[in-house]
Amino acid sequence: MSPTYPTLRQVVLDCRSARELAEFYREVLGLTYRPGDEPPPPGEPDPAGEDWLVLRNPGVSIAFQQVADLPEATWPEGPYPQMLHLDTTVGSAEELAAQHRRLLDLGARLLLDRSADPDEALYVYADPAGHPFCVFVSAPGVGED
């Protein structure tokens, strides 16, 4: 009998503003809200946005849990290492450059530029809550061990 394993449902990011971070990743990754988690009309209360929100993807979803206080990661050095980060990929150096401009416009902060690395072109950013995330150049299926 082969063993059974849990299925990864979602990655959860703690943050000081669930709505702000969910909106950032919705724009970055083109995800959609779980029904009922969409932003309310302007000027209306947003009780879900002050607690827990989920963005869905055909694969793994991302959830955002609001917490009262959260120190920002100080990666690559300092007292608060990254405890989790997201890796994303694009298919070409041209797409990497286009995404770089778009991500900065969306509020990402550049932490590391290795876009000229011939072996592994990438950028490392901090999202608005300070969580590091990477964008690599990688062909589909490459690096999936």
PDB file of C-alpha atoms in Angstrom:
ATOM      1  CA  MET A   1       0.000   0.000   0.000  1.00  0.00           C
ATOM      2  CA  SER A   2       1.465   3.347  -1.007  1.00  0.00           C
ATOM      3  CA  PRO A   3       1.413   6.185   1.519  1.00  0.00           C
ATOM      4  CA  THR A   4      -1.061   9.031   1.265  1.00  0.00           C
ATOM      5  CA  TYR A   5      -0.028  12.653   1.585  1.00  0.00           C
ATOM      6  CA  PRO A   6      -1.770  15.896   2.442  1.00  0.00           C
ATOM      7  CA  THR A   7      -2.509  18.195  -0.491  1.00  0.00           C
ATOM      8  CA  LEU A   8      -1.106  21.716  -0.373  1.00  0.00           C
ATOM      9  CA  ARG A   9      -4.163  23.963  -0.373  1.00  0.00           C
ATOM     10  CA  GLN A  10      -2.665  27.428  -0.146  1.00  0.00           C
ATOM     11  CA  VAL A  11       0.267  29.520   0.980  1.00  0.00           C
ATOM     12  CA  VAL A  12      -0.670  32.010   3.700  1.00  0.00           C
ATOM     13  CA  LEU A  13       1.125  35.327   4.128  1.00  0.00           C
ATOM     14  CA  ASP A  14       0.783  37.281   7.351  1.00  0.00           C
ATOM     15  CA  CYS A  15       0.492  41.021   6.791  1.00  0.00           C
ATOM     16  CA  ARG A  16      -0.637  44.249   8.422  1.00  0.00           C
ATOM     17  CA  SER A  17      -3.148  44.939   5.631  1.00  0.00           C
ATOM     18  CA  ALA A  18      -4.766  41.878   4.070  1.00  0.00           C
ATOM     19  CA  ARG A  19      -6.615  43.878   1.403  1.00  0.00           C
ATOM     20  CA  GLU A  20      -3.542  45.855   0.330  1.00  0.00           C
ATOM     21  CA  LEU A  21      -1.368  42.760  -0.019  1.00  0.00           C
ATOM     22  CA  ALA A  22      -4.110  40.717  -1.695  1.00  0.00           C
ATOM     23  CA  GLU A  23      -4.647  43.493  -4.238  1.00  0.00           C
ATOM     24  CA  PHE A  24      -0.902  43.636  -4.921  1.00  0.00           C
ATOM     25  CA  TYR A  25      -0.675  39.893  -5.644  1.00  0.00           C
ATOM     26  CA  ARG A  26      -3.955  39.910  -7.564  1.00  0.00           C
ATOM     27  CA  GLU A  27      -2.380  42.425  -9.942  1.00  0.00           C
ATOM     28  CA  VAL A  28       1.052  40.740  -9.985  1.00  0.00           C
ATOM     29  CA  LEU A  29      -0.190  37.205 -10.664  1.00  0.00           C
ATOM     30  CA  GLY A  30      -3.565  37.775 -12.346  1.00  0.00           C
ATOM     31  CA  LEU A  31      -5.443  35.802  -9.675  1.00  0.00           C
ATOM     32  CA  THR A  32      -9.093  36.099  -8.678  1.00  0.00           C
ATOM     33  CA  TYR A  33     -10.701  36.385  -5.275  1.00  0.00           C
ATOM     34  CA  ARG A  34     -12.524  33.505  -3.670  1.00  0.00           C
ATOM     35  CA  PRO A  35     -16.260  34.296  -3.888  1.00  0.00           C
ATOM     36  CA  GLY A  36     -17.141  36.680  -1.073  1.00  0.00           C
ATOM     37  CA  ASP A  37     -13.598  38.050  -0.703  1.00  0.00           C
ATOM     38  CA  GLU A  38     -13.858  40.673  -3.454  1.00  0.00           C
ATOM     39  CA  PRO A  39     -13.344  44.313  -2.407  1.00  0.00           C
ATOM     40  CA  PRO A  40     -16.546  46.126  -1.417  1.00  0.00           C
ATOM     41  CA  PRO A  41     -17.749  49.200  -3.314  1.00  0.00           C
ATOM     42  CA  PRO A  42     -15.791  52.384  -2.494  1.00  0.00           C
ATOM     43  CA  GLY A  43     -16.707  53.817   0.889  1.00  0.00           C
ATOM     44  CA  GLU A  44     -18.295  50.583   2.155  1.00  0.00           C
ATOM     45  CA  PRO A  45     -16.888  48.664   5.157  1.00  0.00           C
ATOM     46  CA  ASP A  46     -14.472  45.825   4.371  1.00  0.00           C
ATOM     47  CA  PRO A  47     -14.663  43.343   7.278  1.00  0.00           C
ATOM     48  CA  ALA A  48     -13.162  40.488   5.220  1.00  0.00           C
ATOM     49  CA  GLY A  49     -10.265  42.744   4.240  1.00  0.00           C
ATOM     50  CA  GLU A  50      -9.439  43.234   7.909  1.00  0.00           C
ATOM     51  CA  ASP A  51      -9.031  39.525   8.593  1.00  0.00           C
ATOM     52  CA  TRP A  52      -8.511  36.823   5.937  1.00  0.00           C
ATOM     53  CA  LEU A  53      -8.634  36.891   2.134  1.00  0.00           C
ATOM     54  CA  VAL A  54      -7.959  34.216  -0.488  1.00  0.00           C
ATOM     55  CA  LEU A  55      -6.807  34.563  -4.079  1.00  0.00           C
ATOM     56  CA  ARG A  56      -7.377  31.517  -6.246  1.00  0.00           C
ATOM     57  CA  ASN A  57      -5.265  29.953  -8.919  1.00  0.00           C
ATOM     58  CA  PRO A  58      -5.815  26.688 -10.806  1.00  0.00           C
ATOM     59  CA  GLY A  59      -2.882  25.335  -8.756  1.00  0.00           C
ATOM     60  CA  VAL A  60      -2.094  26.602  -5.261  1.00  0.00           C
ATOM     61  CA  SER A  61      -4.001  29.560  -3.814  1.00  0.00           C
ATOM     62  CA  ILE A  62      -2.551  32.420  -1.751  1.00  0.00           C
ATOM     63  CA  ALA A  63      -4.254  33.597   1.439  1.00  0.00           C
ATOM     64  CA  PHE A  64      -3.606  36.768   3.417  1.00  0.00           C
ATOM     65  CA  GLN A  65      -4.033  36.839   7.183  1.00  0.00           C
ATOM     66  CA  GLN A  66      -4.061  40.243   8.829  1.00  0.00           C
ATOM     67  CA  VAL A  67      -2.018  40.540  12.018  1.00  0.00           C
ATOM     68  CA  ALA A  68      -1.560  43.510  14.333  1.00  0.00           C
ATOM     69  CA  ASP A  69       2.216  43.691  14.049  1.00  0.00           C
ATOM     70  CA  LEU A  70       4.740  42.076  11.749  1.00  0.00           C
ATOM     71  CA  PRO A  71       8.410  42.968  11.437  1.00  0.00           C
ATOM     72  CA  GLU A  72       9.499  43.373   7.823  1.00  0.00           C
ATOM     73  CA  ALA A  73      12.031  40.824   6.568  1.00  0.00           C
ATOM     74  CA  THR A  74      15.554  42.238   6.434  1.00  0.00           C
ATOM     75  CA  TRP A  75      16.813  39.814   3.762  1.00  0.00           C
ATOM     76  CA  PRO A  76      19.579  39.292   2.810  1.00  0.00           C
ATOM     77  CA  GLU A  77      20.997  40.351   6.199  1.00  0.00           C
ATOM     78  CA  GLY A  78      19.726  41.523   9.544  1.00  0.00           C
ATOM     79  CA  PRO A  79      17.613  40.307  12.433  1.00  0.00           C
ATOM     80  CA  TYR A  80      14.519  39.215  10.474  1.00  0.00           C
ATOM     81  CA  PRO A  81      15.306  36.666   7.767  1.00  0.00           C
ATOM     82  CA  GLN A  82      12.797  35.749   5.127  1.00  0.00           C
ATOM     83  CA  MET A  83      10.823  32.848   6.500  1.00  0.00           C
ATOM     84  CA  LEU A  84       9.065  32.139   3.233  1.00  0.00           C
ATOM     85  CA  HIS A  85       9.231  33.585  -0.244  1.00  0.00           C
ATOM     86  CA  LEU A  86       7.443  33.012  -3.527  1.00  0.00           C
ATOM     87  CA  ASP A  87       9.290  32.061  -6.716  1.00  0.00           C
ATOM     88  CA  THR A  88       7.685  33.016 -10.024  1.00  0.00           C
ATOM     89  CA  THR A  89       8.953  32.551 -13.563  1.00  0.00           C
ATOM     90  CA  VAL A  90       8.719  34.170 -16.960  1.00  0.00           C
ATOM     91  CA  GLY A  91       9.793  32.703 -20.292  1.00  0.00           C
ATOM     92  CA  SER A  92      12.363  35.222 -21.565  1.00  0.00           C
ATOM     93  CA  ALA A  93      14.720  38.066 -20.678  1.00  0.00           C
ATOM     94  CA  GLU A  94      12.381  40.452 -22.517  1.00  0.00           C
ATOM     95  CA  GLU A  95       9.451  39.343 -20.382  1.00  0.00           C
ATOM     96  CA  LEU A  96      11.607  39.678 -17.260  1.00  0.00           C
ATOM     97  CA  ALA A  97      12.362  43.307 -18.186  1.00  0.00           C
ATOM     98  CA  ALA A  98       8.672  44.031 -18.862  1.00  0.00           C
ATOM     99  CA  GLN A  99       7.601  42.442 -15.580  1.00  0.00           C
ATOM    100  CA  HIS A 100      10.300  44.381 -13.725  1.00  0.00           C
ATOM    101  CA  ARG A 101       8.832  47.709 -14.817  1.00  0.00           C
ATOM    102  CA  ARG A 102       5.267  46.520 -14.099  1.00  0.00           C
ATOM    103  CA  LEU A 103       6.124  45.197 -10.627  1.00  0.00           C
ATOM    104  CA  LEU A 104       7.840  48.435  -9.611  1.00  0.00           C
ATOM    105  CA  ASP A 105       4.761  50.357 -10.815  1.00  0.00           C
ATOM    106  CA  LEU A 106       2.571  48.068  -8.661  1.00  0.00           C
ATOM    107  CA  GLY A 107       4.603  48.858  -5.540  1.00  0.00           C
ATOM    108  CA  ALA A 108       7.262  46.139  -5.413  1.00  0.00           C
ATOM    109  CA  ARG A 109      10.633  47.233  -4.044  1.00  0.00           C
ATOM    110  CA  LEU A 110      13.779  45.876  -5.719  1.00  0.00           C
ATOM    111  CA  LEU A 111      16.065  43.951  -3.346  1.00  0.00           C
ATOM    112  CA  LEU A 112      18.447  42.233  -5.795  1.00  0.00           C
ATOM    113  CA  ASP A 113      19.118  42.582  -9.519  1.00  0.00           C
ATOM    114  CA  ARG A 114      20.647  39.513 -11.171  1.00  0.00           C
ATOM    115  CA  SER A 115      18.932  40.129 -14.496  1.00  0.00           C
ATOM    116  CA  ALA A 116      22.249  39.977 -16.386  1.00  0.00           C
ATOM    117  CA  ASP A 117      23.267  36.592 -14.908  1.00  0.00           C
ATOM    118  CA  PRO A 118      23.682  34.245 -17.904  1.00  0.00           C
ATOM    119  CA  ASP A 119      22.964  31.141 -15.805  1.00  0.00           C
ATOM    120  CA  GLU A 120      19.967  32.337 -13.804  1.00  0.00           C
ATOM    121  CA  ALA A 121      18.564  35.750 -14.643  1.00  0.00           C
ATOM    122  CA  LEU A 122      16.318  36.999 -11.840  1.00  0.00           C
ATOM    123  CA  TYR A 123      15.104  39.860  -9.729  1.00  0.00           C
ATOM    124  CA  VAL A 124      14.277  39.682  -6.025  1.00  0.00           C
ATOM    125  CA  TYR A 125      11.650  42.122  -4.752  1.00  0.00           C
ATOM    126  CA  ALA A 126       9.864  42.933  -1.521  1.00  0.00           C
ATOM    127  CA  ASP A 127       6.077  43.118  -1.692  1.00  0.00           C
ATOM    128  CA  PRO A 128       4.294  45.996   0.116  1.00  0.00           C
ATOM    129  CA  ALA A 129       4.395  44.016   3.397  1.00  0.00           C
ATOM    130  CA  GLY A 130       8.128  43.345   3.001  1.00  0.00           C
ATOM    131  CA  HIS A 131       7.933  39.660   1.997  1.00  0.00           C
ATOM    132  CA  PRO A 132      10.655  38.832  -0.540  1.00  0.00           C
ATOM    133  CA  PHE A 133       9.625  37.230  -3.846  1.00  0.00           C
ATOM    134  CA  CYS A 134      11.579  36.306  -6.977  1.00  0.00           C
ATOM    135  CA  VAL A 135      10.988  36.439 -10.710  1.00  0.00           C
ATOM    136  CA  PHE A 136      13.248  34.114 -12.744  1.00  0.00           C
ATOM    137  CA  VAL A 137      13.698  33.462 -16.433  1.00  0.00           C
ATOM    138  CA  SER A 138      12.840  29.813 -16.878  1.00  0.00           C
ATOM    139  CA  ALA A 139      11.269  27.706 -19.575  1.00  0.00           C
ATOM    140  CA  PRO A 140       8.071  25.897 -18.489  1.00  0.00           C
ATOM    141  CA  GLY A 141       8.896  22.802 -16.441  1.00  0.00           C
ATOM    142  CA  VAL A 142      12.559  23.797 -15.945  1.00  0.00           C
ATOM    143  CA  GLY A 143      13.670  23.625 -12.332  1.00  0.00           C
ATOM    144  CA  GLU A 144      10.729  21.496 -11.249  1.00  0.00           C
ATOM    145  CA  ASP A 145      12.492  18.652  -9.500  1.00  0.00           C
TER     146      ASP A 145
END
